[in-house]
Every structure is written in structure tokens, then in C-alpha cells.
């Protein structure tokens, strides 16, 4: 005998759990403490938000007029300092009329970096593009050919300098980091010890001391009579610093590759370097792209330290722009906010990208 | 006729606003009864047993466990959890504690049992699941089958009246399934009330008093194992059985 | 078949043997490094000869000739260089240790706040982390310094908090007790109270294991510490002498003061590192699988017991290594104080280099100081890691 089967149709839930009001009930008024906090926050917002808006927007002075700004001191922000000094802040001491050159160079480099992040462009031509763009960058900034007036490296500054230092040091640190990571995992004691010493020494000291070393000691390392450009010195210092941290990141990726991969490569008869190039490194590097990205963000922020050794990147050029001009010196805070916003925009978008890459990689792993 | 130990009375549950995962569940479980629940994935079988110890909350209907009605009342939930033990698909052992410490944790901190007595009870349970020699090891040092047996012992340490099993062998390698099923069969023959969600139909035939088939949130069919497997009544049941017993 | 011991290894001295090649590669690598180091050293000595720069650490014995803005120990400009360096190291430690304590508190609060039931708290914590992580620490230090030196009132008209604490461009002045026998005994008494509390906790634990009943631990410990301190203070004659800051003609006099340099370095480092610590704490708590909480629920453990016995021990294992990393970062970032004028060891070394020209020696000294700190912390961390690791097959 068959049981008559009566299907029960799906019904909507009696009490709604989705939608704005239920969300608010759960997340803003879920329990007594939460409710109290929500009310206090609303009260504080009502108290402070209008004042902040007043200062930042309503009474703010946008025109590049020092007198207006002085008059508005205390009641309104002086965004005029940005309008007046932005070129000095962004491009440093580069000669004023020639500032289209660092502008073009920065846009080119920025475009290259963004393109390198998009999977679509990951082709051999990308490496060529890197060489070309970097050559163009230096040609534009340095000048001395094609009718461009030469500009010494100590006049380079601001945002182009920040991007140049960050990009070149990461690019230079990468091969060194891979070698050091491989060396650290090698079974040859001498090579392993040297790599361990290098990594632990550099990671144990602050970047400032490495920059001091670069600034004061590198000239002594060169044969007497030769001089070495301050930009090159600082670049070498930052590169050595970045390579030590990146070596640890790459080493983490190498450790995550199962031993079976190396064993399979050995049974196929590949030499050590062939196995590394074709099998181990491609997998390891794909794993550590988020880590390398984070390293890039950290180095990008750390370039602000070269101010201490008298290279005027973004932070330094701002101090330079305002310290020398007593009309605008009282409005440092607005200028600080301006460059903080620039850094934030760059670093936040880079960290979002890094998170996105991580999700992509974990998705492809879980398939 | 004694009071059933678990009663579902028109129990309904939704995930969010629209996913009606348990639809008008009516179920009575007698003391000492052994029930196997089967069905395709997504049918709500895990959700059903997780409602019994309030790991999931039902929104409509009445659910009474061991004489206590399950509501948001914290004291009621605590009382019920002392009588209901649960074994998970992923074992969920505490990796930072030894096997013995995993077992004595709840009796000491919830049952207020002195340490020496808790350890005695723990060793007795470990002997019961035949894994006493691993008492000093850490969970991740054991095989999957061993870990699941430890998990069963951990649930038994609180001397529960009801044991819930949520696909206990689904995460195990084939050669380890037997050792866990043997322990469960021994347990079943000792009079404990059991509700087990599983695909192991051999276990159902050996031990169950009742087999329940669920699909899309409803109980489609329930019967004793003999009649359930040999004379399924509903088309859906027949379809499901042909899929899982086919190979 | 009984087991036999292994035969001795065969030595094969051909160029194709892996062992021989390994030795060759290492000899090659070492030779290259030695050559490079010799080349650099030779150049350095030549350059120093040409420029008349002297070398050696003997300058450390000579008089420093410069004042230090704030020192934790008595220091005059006639003191030798090594004492100046010592003052620098103490200043670095001062700001680093205070910073580490504050950043742990703040970072943990914010990290836990990311899991709050209230969406506004969650959003604010997320906003804090993103804001302070993405702005360079040097910039943050400069902004704090600017705020403290421009927006605080002049030292002659400070903000007064209860007439005891004064805040102005000159820093934060606060009262300190005149240290005498009474205060010393009070401190000893408090320490005795801590020891007593620890003993009480041990007894309570034994009692719990014997009977299953938990005795209160926190309040009695607090009570013991307070009682011990009070007893010591009374035994020393109940001294009430305080060094109170007073508003003078041009500045606040008396009491003890925190300079604006110290405060801005401390606040800048704390707020920056707390953002990273918050992320570490959040990742640690999130790393404990949800099944652990479910198992606790099924066993009947309360939420507090669940956090204390199961979630936190596992979360801490994941949290502590990166957290120590952040502590080290904070210590290393304190070197940026040189940009503000806080006399930490890097700043003093900078002055020394400018005065004596002994760049190599001074830089080597500061690197040594930081290396010792980093390596000892890493060593401690590795020991903790090995002890606390979750044991696997």
C-alpha cells in the first residue's frame, strides 16, 4: 500500500530576518550594551560632525591667498596652501618649467604598475614594456638628450621620487630575494650561513640605520676619487633592506610546496636549476604574490624615510615647501592632510588589490 | 506508554527569510530508541538533530527534550545539553589539549567534578571505545578513526541520555569507518537513545529501530529497517535508495 | 633476519660526485665574498687615509660636548661619549617599552572590537585599522609633533587638569612623590601582595582539582596588592610629601614632565602599531575553527569558559609570533625619533657622527644595539613557539 505523499510547499518565514530593519535590530540594538553604544555614537556624531564640516568645508578657504587664510585661522581650513604649493609638494625641487617631464614620467610608471597588476597583460611583452618605460623614465627625468635640459638627481623629488624608489627597489630586491631564499634552504652550510646572517642582520636593524650606512659609508666603500650618486646610494640601501624581507616571504612560499614536487622533478632528470625555474619557483611565487604586494606597500611607505638623508620625496618636499615660506608655514596641518590623503589613496588601493589577488589564488586552489 | 524522550511538534525552521529548511516536522522518539536519519544533502537532516541541543534554533513549533521545552531560556538549554551528547563529522576535538584533557574538560568545568574522579571516568570511557592507551597523546597525533572514537568518548563522559551523531564517518578513510561503527553498535546495544544521520545503511540494518527518510525539509517516510529497505512506500524513497544502494 | 648496522659511506672523489661539487660551490662562494669584503675594506681604509678620518672606538672615552634634551640618568655635556650613547639607549627603551604596553592594550581592544555585536563599533575599528595602516609612520609622527607644538597652549598658560596635571607646549607635567622610605616600603608591599596573590591562585587551582568548586581569584589578589602597599606605606611613616608642578612665569615648574617630543613619538608609534596589532589579534581569533565553538556548546560550556579554555589558548598561539614582530617593529620605528628631535640612540649617534666623523663606528654601534634587542626577542619567541606548538604526527 502506498502512503499518499503530500508535498509541503515552502512558506515565507513568520518573522523577517533580512532587510534593513532586522539588520539594524540585530547589529545596532542587539543587546542593551549595543543599544547604549549606538545612542552614544549618534550623540557624538551630532555633536562633532557639524563642527568638522564647518572647518573642513563650509568656512574653508580654497583660493591660494595667504591673507584670506590668515583671516580664517581657527575657523576654517586653509586648502589654499594646497592650491598654492601643490606643484612644489608633488614634484619637489625640479625646475618649475620642466615639471611636465616628471609628470609624464610618473604617469608612465604608474600606468606600467597598474598594467602589471592586470592578469590580461601577463605576457612576455610586459618585461619588454618594463625596460622601455624605465628607460623613458630616466631619460625624461635626467634629460641631457633630445634637447631636454639636464637635471641633476638631487633636484628630483616628490611623488616621482617616491614611486621610483619604491618600484626600483622592489624590482632589484626580487632576484636577490629569490637567490637568498634558495640559499637559505640549501644544504650547503657555508651558503646557508651567509644567507641567514644577511637576512637576520638586515631584519634586526631599522631602515634608518641602513640609510645612514648607505649615506655615510657607501662613499667610503668606493675606490678613492670616484663618487657615487646619492640617489644610487639610497636605492642600493633600500634594495638590500627590501630583499631581506622579501627573501623570508619567498622562503615561506618555497616551504609550502610539497616535497613531492622536487622528487618528481628529480625522477624526470631535471638539474637543480631547471627544477627551480620550471617547477618549484613558478608555484612558490604564485603563492606569495599577496606577500610581495604587502612588502611593496611597506616599502612605498618606508620611502618617506629618505627625508632623513636629505632626499626630498613626498614628505620631505612638503616640509621644504613650507619651511622656507613664512606666509604659508602656519598651515602645515592642511598640507600634511593633503599628502596623507595621497599616501592613503595609493596604499589603500594596493592593499585592496592584494586582498583580491589572495581571493583569486585561494579560489583556484580550492577548485 | 511511557513519555517520549524527544518530541517534535510542527517544528519549522528558516534560514534567512526564504529558505524553509524544516517543514512541519512531527516526530516522537522513545527512550532507548535508535533512529537513523537519511536523505539527500540539503534535506535538513543535520539541521533537525542540531535543533535538539540548540545548536540551531527553530522558529515555529514545539520541541521538548527529556521533559524540558527548548526555548531561548538559558537554564533550559544548559539542562538539556547536560543530557544530550553530540559527535560531529569533523570531530572538533580540542587540538591544544591531550586526549585525557579533552575528556575531563567538561566534567570539571561544567559538572564540577573533582579532577581525580573526572580522570577515572574519562579512562573508563576511553576503555569503552578501546583507545585507552592514547590518553596522553594529542588529537592531531592520532588517525581519523581514533580521533572520532575519542570524540565519542568525550561526549559519553557527561553520561548523556541521548547521543546525536552527525555523519560521524563521512570524513573518514574507508578502512577506518568500521572501527567507529563497531563502537557505535556496541553503544546502541547498551540502551542509550541514539539519533544518527548517516549514509551507512549497513549500520542502519544492524542496529536501528527506525529509519527516517527526509527530503526538502520534510519527513517523507519512516519505518523499521526491514520494511524500509525492502518495501519502501514513497517514490522518493525508492529513488534515493536505488542511488545509494545501487553500487 | 636480524637488523645489521649500516656499512661505512663510500668516498668518491670525482668531480661528478655531489659531495665534491657542494664543497667546490661553497669554496667558490666564500672566495667571492671574501674578495668583495677585502675590496670594500681596502677602499674604506684608503679613503679614510686620504680624508684624514681616524678610526677606532677610542673616541667613546672623550667628552661628548653636547647636551641631551631629556635623560633618564644625570648627564652633563662634559660626560664621555659612551655615557651619551647609554642615555640614548635608555631613551629608546623608555619609549619602546611604554609604547609596547600601550599598543598591546589599544590593539587588542580594537582587534576584539572587530567582532563586536554592534555594527558601528565594528565599522569604527575597521576604519581605524585601514586609516592608520596606510599612512607612513614618519608622517604620523610629524603630525603628532605638529599638533602638540602648535595647538597646545603656551607653557605660561597651560591646560590644567584638577590643578595637579598641566598640559602645554612644554609637555605634560605631573606630580611625583618625593621618594623616601615610605614609598619604597609601599612598593615592596605591593610586590609582596602580587606574590601572595599568585600563591592564592595556586591554592585555588588545587582546590578546584580536588573538589570541582572554583574559588574567586581576581578580587582577593587585588585586595592583597592594595593591602601590601598600604601596610608598607604605613610602616615607612606614612609620608605625604609630593613634588607638585606649579605654573611659573614662563613655564610650569616642579613635578616631573614628559616632553612633547617623547609624547609625540609615543603616541605616533602606539597608534600606528596598534593598527597592525589589531589585525594580528583579529586574524588569531578568526583562525580558531567554528567547530570548536560548536563542540563547546554541545558540551555545555558557558561563553566565558569557551573563550578562556578553548578559543583563547588556540588563538594566542597564532597571535603571539606576529605580535612579537610588531613589538620589534615598534622598537625599530622608534629610530625615527631623530626626525623630531627626541634623543634616542640613533639621534645621539647622528650627533656623534657629525662631531667626530666616526661614521662606521657609530653606525656599527646602533646596529649592534638593535641587533641585540631583535635577536634576543626572536630567541625568546622561538623558545615559546616550540613549547606551545600544537603537537602533530
PDB file of C-alpha atoms in Angstrom, chain A residues 49-263:
ATOM      1  CA  UNK A  49      30.273  66.213  12.668  1.00  0.00           C
ATOM      2  CA  UNK A  50      28.840  69.705  12.074  1.00  0.00           C
ATOM      3  CA  UNK A  51      31.947  71.311  13.599  1.00  0.00           C
ATOM      4  CA  UNK A  52      34.231  69.197  11.432  1.00  0.00           C
ATOM      5  CA  UNK A  53      32.272  70.002   8.301  1.00  0.00           C
ATOM      6  CA  UNK A  54      32.335  73.674   9.202  1.00  0.00           C
ATOM      7  CA  UNK A  55      36.091  73.668   9.487  1.00  0.00           C
ATOM      8  CA  UNK A  56      36.851  71.464   6.520  1.00  0.00           C
ATOM      9  CA  UNK A  57      34.276  72.638   4.014  1.00  0.00           C
ATOM     10  CA  UNK A  58      31.970  75.489   4.936  1.00  0.00           C
ATOM     11  CA  UNK A  59      34.432  78.066   6.218  1.00  0.00           C
ATOM     12  CA  UNK A  60      37.403  76.705   4.357  1.00  0.00           C
ATOM     13  CA  UNK A  61      39.464  78.890   2.085  1.00  0.00           C
ATOM     14  CA  UNK A  62      40.233  77.343  -1.261  1.00  0.00           C
ATOM     15  CA  UNK A  63      41.885  80.252  -3.011  1.00  0.00           C
ATOM     16  CA  UNK A  64      45.664  80.482  -2.902  1.00  0.00           C
ATOM     17  CA  UNK A  65      45.533  83.638  -0.844  1.00  0.00           C
ATOM     18  CA  UNK A  66      47.702  83.828   2.265  1.00  0.00           C
ATOM     19  CA  UNK A  67      45.817  86.762   3.775  1.00  0.00           C
ATOM     20  CA  UNK A  68      42.424  85.109   3.454  1.00  0.00           C
ATOM     21  CA  UNK A  69      43.851  82.031   5.070  1.00  0.00           C
ATOM     22  CA  UNK A  70      45.264  84.036   7.966  1.00  0.00           C
ATOM     23  CA  UNK A  71      41.917  85.662   8.469  1.00  0.00           C
ATOM     24  CA  UNK A  72      40.175  82.305   8.583  1.00  0.00           C
ATOM     25  CA  UNK A  73      42.645  80.729  11.022  1.00  0.00           C
ATOM     26  CA  UNK A  74      40.907  78.684  13.668  1.00  0.00           C
ATOM     27  CA  UNK A  75      37.533  78.718  11.941  1.00  0.00           C
ATOM     28  CA  UNK A  76      38.266  77.357   8.514  1.00  0.00           C
ATOM     29  CA  UNK A  77      40.758  75.065   6.871  1.00  0.00           C
ATOM     30  CA  UNK A  78      43.214  76.632   4.505  1.00  0.00           C
ATOM     31  CA  UNK A  79      43.125  74.451   1.434  1.00  0.00           C
ATOM     32  CA  UNK A  80      44.729  77.332  -0.386  1.00  0.00           C
ATOM     33  CA  UNK A  81      48.073  76.056   0.771  1.00  0.00           C
ATOM     34  CA  UNK A  82      47.483  73.015  -1.382  1.00  0.00           C
ATOM     35  CA  UNK A  83      46.393  75.138  -4.324  1.00  0.00           C
ATOM     36  CA  UNK A  84      49.467  77.315  -3.920  1.00  0.00           C
ATOM     37  CA  UNK A  85      52.118  74.721  -3.157  1.00  0.00           C
ATOM     38  CA  UNK A  86      50.917  71.527  -4.750  1.00  0.00           C
ATOM     39  CA  UNK A  87      53.437  71.597  -7.546  1.00  0.00           C
ATOM     40  CA  UNK A  88      56.290  72.075  -5.126  1.00  0.00           C
ATOM     41  CA  UNK A  89      54.974  69.298  -2.923  1.00  0.00           C
ATOM     42  CA  UNK A  90      54.357  66.802  -5.684  1.00  0.00           C
ATOM     43  CA  UNK A  91      57.431  67.468  -7.800  1.00  0.00           C
ATOM     44  CA  UNK A  92      59.949  68.693  -5.246  1.00  0.00           C
ATOM     45  CA  UNK A  93      62.737  70.967  -6.351  1.00  0.00           C
ATOM     46  CA  UNK A  94      62.511  70.009 -10.010  1.00  0.00           C
ATOM     47  CA  UNK A  95      62.834  73.131 -12.176  1.00  0.00           C
ATOM     48  CA  UNK A  96      59.406  74.702 -12.450  1.00  0.00           C
ATOM     49  CA  UNK A  97      59.088  74.993 -16.246  1.00  0.00           C
ATOM     50  CA  UNK A  98      60.307  71.449 -16.797  1.00  0.00           C
ATOM     51  CA  UNK A  99      57.759  69.841 -14.483  1.00  0.00           C
ATOM     52  CA  UNK A 100      55.831  68.344 -17.359  1.00  0.00           C
ATOM     53  CA  UNK A 101      58.677  65.823 -17.574  1.00  0.00           C
ATOM     54  CA  UNK A 102      58.264  64.264 -14.110  1.00  0.00           C
ATOM     55  CA  UNK A 103      54.508  64.374 -14.681  1.00  0.00           C
ATOM     56  CA  UNK A 104      54.746  62.293 -17.849  1.00  0.00           C
ATOM     57  CA  UNK A 105      57.351  60.015 -16.271  1.00  0.00           C
ATOM     58  CA  UNK A 106      55.150  59.396 -13.217  1.00  0.00           C
ATOM     59  CA  UNK A 107      52.091  58.676 -15.325  1.00  0.00           C
ATOM     60  CA  UNK A 108      54.071  56.236 -17.462  1.00  0.00           C
ATOM     61  CA  UNK A 109      55.435  54.412 -14.428  1.00  0.00           C
ATOM     62  CA  UNK A 110      52.046  54.390 -12.749  1.00  0.00           C
ATOM     63  CA  UNK A 111      50.429  53.012 -15.884  1.00  0.00           C
ATOM     64  CA  UNK A 112      53.073  50.296 -16.078  1.00  0.00           C
ATOM     65  CA  UNK A 113      52.478  49.277 -12.463  1.00  0.00           C
ATOM     66  CA  UNK A 114      48.717  49.126 -12.925  1.00  0.00           C
ATOM     67  CA  UNK A 115      49.115  47.128 -16.142  1.00  0.00           C
ATOM     68  CA  UNK A 116      51.398  44.666 -14.364  1.00  0.00           C
ATOM     69  CA  UNK A 117      48.604  44.001 -11.894  1.00  0.00           C
ATOM     70  CA  UNK A 118      46.069  43.013 -14.521  1.00  0.00           C
ATOM     71  CA  UNK A 119      46.211  39.352 -15.462  1.00  0.00           C
ATOM     72  CA  UNK A 120      45.421  40.175 -19.066  1.00  0.00           C
ATOM     73  CA  UNK A 121      48.837  41.731 -19.561  1.00  0.00           C
ATOM     74  CA  UNK A 122      50.940  38.944 -18.107  1.00  0.00           C
ATOM     75  CA  UNK A 123      52.815  38.175 -21.297  1.00  0.00           C
ATOM     76  CA  UNK A 124      56.496  38.285 -22.295  1.00  0.00           C
ATOM     77  CA  UNK A 125      55.936  41.722 -23.828  1.00  0.00           C
ATOM     78  CA  UNK A 126      55.367  43.014 -20.308  1.00  0.00           C
ATOM     79  CA  UNK A 127      59.035  42.514 -19.440  1.00  0.00           C
ATOM     80  CA  UNK A 128      59.964  44.480 -22.543  1.00  0.00           C
ATOM     81  CA  UNK A 129      57.492  47.183 -21.558  1.00  0.00           C
ATOM     82  CA  UNK A 130      59.169  47.446 -18.159  1.00  0.00           C
ATOM     83  CA  UNK A 131      62.591  48.010 -19.715  1.00  0.00           C
ATOM     84  CA  UNK A 132      61.243  50.585 -22.147  1.00  0.00           C
ATOM     85  CA  UNK A 133      59.223  52.533 -19.579  1.00  0.00           C
ATOM     86  CA  UNK A 134      62.075  52.631 -17.081  1.00  0.00           C
ATOM     87  CA  UNK A 135      64.474  53.817 -19.757  1.00  0.00           C
ATOM     88  CA  UNK A 136      61.981  56.515 -20.763  1.00  0.00           C
ATOM     89  CA  UNK A 137      61.544  57.485 -17.111  1.00  0.00           C
ATOM     90  CA  UNK A 138      65.229  58.072 -16.627  1.00  0.00           C
ATOM     91  CA  UNK A 139      65.586  59.804 -19.986  1.00  0.00           C
ATOM     92  CA  UNK A 140      62.767  62.212 -19.152  1.00  0.00           C
ATOM     93  CA  UNK A 141      63.908  62.949 -15.629  1.00  0.00           C
ATOM     94  CA  UNK A 142      67.604  63.163 -16.302  1.00  0.00           C
ATOM     95  CA  UNK A 143      67.424  64.939 -19.590  1.00  0.00           C
ATOM     96  CA  UNK A 144      70.615  65.832 -21.449  1.00  0.00           C
ATOM     97  CA  UNK A 145      69.418  64.290 -24.704  1.00  0.00           C
ATOM     98  CA  UNK A 146      66.895  65.082 -27.416  1.00  0.00           C
ATOM     99  CA  UNK A 147      67.080  68.721 -26.445  1.00  0.00           C
ATOM    100  CA  UNK A 148      65.906  68.199 -22.871  1.00  0.00           C
ATOM    101  CA  UNK A 149      67.796  70.247 -20.318  1.00  0.00           C
ATOM    102  CA  UNK A 150      69.797  68.078 -17.897  1.00  0.00           C
ATOM    103  CA  UNK A 151      68.516  67.929 -14.303  1.00  0.00           C
ATOM    104  CA  UNK A 152      70.743  66.501 -11.571  1.00  0.00           C
ATOM    105  CA  UNK A 153      69.380  63.697  -9.388  1.00  0.00           C
ATOM    106  CA  UNK A 154      69.471  65.778  -6.249  1.00  0.00           C
ATOM    107  CA  UNK A 155      66.788  68.005  -7.771  1.00  0.00           C
ATOM    108  CA  UNK A 156      64.451  65.051  -8.234  1.00  0.00           C
ATOM    109  CA  UNK A 157      61.796  64.943  -5.584  1.00  0.00           C
ATOM    110  CA  UNK A 158      58.203  64.498  -4.553  1.00  0.00           C
ATOM    111  CA  UNK A 159      55.876  61.835  -5.891  1.00  0.00           C
ATOM    112  CA  UNK A 160      58.073  60.747  -8.859  1.00  0.00           C
ATOM    113  CA  UNK A 161      60.916  60.085  -6.454  1.00  0.00           C
ATOM    114  CA  UNK A 162      58.694  58.075  -4.111  1.00  0.00           C
ATOM    115  CA  UNK A 163      57.428  55.917  -6.968  1.00  0.00           C
ATOM    116  CA  UNK A 164      60.885  55.498  -8.462  1.00  0.00           C
ATOM    117  CA  UNK A 165      62.475  54.431  -5.203  1.00  0.00           C
ATOM    118  CA  UNK A 166      59.690  52.018  -4.335  1.00  0.00           C
ATOM    119  CA  UNK A 167      59.481  50.451  -7.791  1.00  0.00           C
ATOM    120  CA  UNK A 168      63.203  50.104  -8.443  1.00  0.00           C
ATOM    121  CA  UNK A 169      63.990  48.752  -5.012  1.00  0.00           C
ATOM    122  CA  UNK A 170      61.318  46.062  -5.290  1.00  0.00           C
ATOM    123  CA  UNK A 171      62.408  45.166  -8.819  1.00  0.00           C
ATOM    124  CA  UNK A 172      66.035  44.975  -7.718  1.00  0.00           C
ATOM    125  CA  UNK A 173      65.244  43.188  -4.476  1.00  0.00           C
ATOM    126  CA  UNK A 174      63.291  40.440  -6.177  1.00  0.00           C
ATOM    127  CA  UNK A 175      66.111  38.440  -7.859  1.00  0.00           C
ATOM    128  CA  UNK A 176      68.313  38.917  -4.803  1.00  0.00           C
ATOM    129  CA  UNK A 177      65.499  37.706  -2.535  1.00  0.00           C
ATOM    130  CA  UNK A 178      64.919  34.571  -4.620  1.00  0.00           C
ATOM    131  CA  UNK A 179      68.635  33.726  -4.527  1.00  0.00           C
ATOM    132  CA  UNK A 180      68.838  34.306  -0.792  1.00  0.00           C
ATOM    133  CA  UNK A 181      65.694  32.257  -0.152  1.00  0.00           C
ATOM    134  CA  UNK A 182      67.053  29.368  -2.197  1.00  0.00           C
ATOM    135  CA  UNK A 183      70.402  29.742  -0.456  1.00  0.00           C
ATOM    136  CA  UNK A 184      68.799  29.616   2.933  1.00  0.00           C
ATOM    137  CA  UNK A 185      67.093  26.338   2.064  1.00  0.00           C
ATOM    138  CA  UNK A 186      70.254  24.870   0.583  1.00  0.00           C
ATOM    139  CA  UNK A 187      72.065  22.056   2.333  1.00  0.00           C
ATOM    140  CA  UNK A 188      75.481  23.638   1.850  1.00  0.00           C
ATOM    141  CA  UNK A 189      76.384  25.065   5.241  1.00  0.00           C
ATOM    142  CA  UNK A 190      78.560  27.935   4.072  1.00  0.00           C
ATOM    143  CA  UNK A 191      75.980  29.332   1.690  1.00  0.00           C
ATOM    144  CA  UNK A 192      73.171  28.779   4.166  1.00  0.00           C
ATOM    145  CA  UNK A 193      75.060  30.594   6.913  1.00  0.00           C
ATOM    146  CA  UNK A 194      75.828  33.592   4.737  1.00  0.00           C
ATOM    147  CA  UNK A 195      72.167  33.904   3.736  1.00  0.00           C
ATOM    148  CA  UNK A 196      70.931  33.522   7.298  1.00  0.00           C
ATOM    149  CA  UNK A 197      73.406  36.143   8.516  1.00  0.00           C
ATOM    150  CA  UNK A 198      72.341  38.582   5.818  1.00  0.00           C
ATOM    151  CA  UNK A 199      68.620  38.189   6.489  1.00  0.00           C
ATOM    152  CA  UNK A 200      68.843  38.303  10.276  1.00  0.00           C
ATOM    153  CA  UNK A 201      71.264  41.235  10.247  1.00  0.00           C
ATOM    154  CA  UNK A 202      69.119  43.394   7.998  1.00  0.00           C
ATOM    155  CA  UNK A 203      65.819  42.451   9.624  1.00  0.00           C
ATOM    156  CA  UNK A 204      67.219  43.186  13.064  1.00  0.00           C
ATOM    157  CA  UNK A 205      68.085  46.833  12.381  1.00  0.00           C
ATOM    158  CA  UNK A 206      65.845  49.776  11.470  1.00  0.00           C
ATOM    159  CA  UNK A 207      65.753  51.152   7.933  1.00  0.00           C
ATOM    160  CA  UNK A 208      67.120  54.437   9.247  1.00  0.00           C
ATOM    161  CA  UNK A 209      70.405  52.800  10.167  1.00  0.00           C
ATOM    162  CA  UNK A 210      70.630  51.128   6.752  1.00  0.00           C
ATOM    163  CA  UNK A 211      70.034  54.529   5.140  1.00  0.00           C
ATOM    164  CA  UNK A 212      72.706  56.103   7.330  1.00  0.00           C
ATOM    165  CA  UNK A 213      75.033  53.322   6.301  1.00  0.00           C
ATOM    166  CA  UNK A 214      74.199  53.968   2.676  1.00  0.00           C
ATOM    167  CA  UNK A 215      74.584  57.691   3.065  1.00  0.00           C
ATOM    168  CA  UNK A 216      77.767  57.822   5.153  1.00  0.00           C
ATOM    169  CA  UNK A 217      79.546  54.582   4.458  1.00  0.00           C
ATOM    170  CA  UNK A 218      78.992  53.772   0.781  1.00  0.00           C
ATOM    171  CA  UNK A 219      81.161  56.689  -0.380  1.00  0.00           C
ATOM    172  CA  UNK A 220      83.940  55.163   1.718  1.00  0.00           C
ATOM    173  CA  UNK A 221      83.448  51.775   0.033  1.00  0.00           C
ATOM    174  CA  UNK A 222      84.186  53.194  -3.404  1.00  0.00           C
ATOM    175  CA  UNK A 223      87.732  53.482  -4.732  1.00  0.00           C
ATOM    176  CA  UNK A 224      89.242  56.863  -3.795  1.00  0.00           C
ATOM    177  CA  UNK A 225      88.419  59.525  -6.343  1.00  0.00           C
ATOM    178  CA  UNK A 226      85.139  58.077  -7.545  1.00  0.00           C
ATOM    179  CA  UNK A 227      81.915  59.481  -6.241  1.00  0.00           C
ATOM    180  CA  UNK A 228      78.580  57.787  -6.203  1.00  0.00           C
ATOM    181  CA  UNK A 229      75.285  59.499  -6.766  1.00  0.00           C
ATOM    182  CA  UNK A 230      73.195  59.979  -3.622  1.00  0.00           C
ATOM    183  CA  UNK A 231      70.158  58.508  -5.337  1.00  0.00           C
ATOM    184  CA  UNK A 232      72.063  55.354  -6.243  1.00  0.00           C
ATOM    185  CA  UNK A 233      73.352  55.020  -2.683  1.00  0.00           C
ATOM    186  CA  UNK A 234      69.894  55.295  -1.183  1.00  0.00           C
ATOM    187  CA  UNK A 235      68.476  52.965  -3.793  1.00  0.00           C
ATOM    188  CA  UNK A 236      71.058  50.291  -3.011  1.00  0.00           C
ATOM    189  CA  UNK A 237      70.304  50.669   0.690  1.00  0.00           C
ATOM    190  CA  UNK A 238      66.551  50.301   0.283  1.00  0.00           C
ATOM    191  CA  UNK A 239      67.016  47.408  -2.144  1.00  0.00           C
ATOM    192  CA  UNK A 240      69.201  45.484   0.299  1.00  0.00           C
ATOM    193  CA  UNK A 241      66.645  46.167   3.022  1.00  0.00           C
ATOM    194  CA  UNK A 242      63.651  45.095   0.952  1.00  0.00           C
ATOM    195  CA  UNK A 243      65.445  41.965  -0.288  1.00  0.00           C
ATOM    196  CA  UNK A 244      65.913  40.622   3.246  1.00  0.00           C
ATOM    197  CA  UNK A 245      62.180  40.823   3.999  1.00  0.00           C
ATOM    198  CA  UNK A 246      61.202  39.532   0.595  1.00  0.00           C
ATOM    199  CA  UNK A 247      63.584  36.578   0.999  1.00  0.00           C
ATOM    200  CA  UNK A 248      61.605  35.481   4.025  1.00  0.00           C
ATOM    201  CA  UNK A 249      58.352  35.786   2.117  1.00  0.00           C
ATOM    202  CA  UNK A 250      59.687  33.742  -0.813  1.00  0.00           C
ATOM    203  CA  UNK A 251      61.072  31.188   1.610  1.00  0.00           C
ATOM    204  CA  UNK A 252      57.590  30.773   3.083  1.00  0.00           C
ATOM    205  CA  UNK A 253      56.263  30.068  -0.377  1.00  0.00           C
ATOM    206  CA  UNK A 254      59.030  27.550  -1.071  1.00  0.00           C
ATOM    207  CA  UNK A 255      58.235  25.752   2.174  1.00  0.00           C
ATOM    208  CA  UNK A 256      54.604  25.430   1.173  1.00  0.00           C
ATOM    209  CA  UNK A 257      55.441  23.421  -1.937  1.00  0.00           C
ATOM    210  CA  UNK A 258      55.066  19.689  -1.142  1.00  0.00           C
ATOM    211  CA  UNK A 259      58.284  17.701  -1.214  1.00  0.00           C
ATOM    212  CA  UNK A 260      56.739  15.504  -3.876  1.00  0.00           C
ATOM    213  CA  UNK A 261      57.234  18.278  -6.438  1.00  0.00           C
ATOM    214  CA  UNK A 262      61.014  18.236  -6.026  1.00  0.00           C
ATOM    215  CA  UNK A 263      61.005  14.448  -6.045  1.00  0.00           C
TER     216      UNK A 263
END
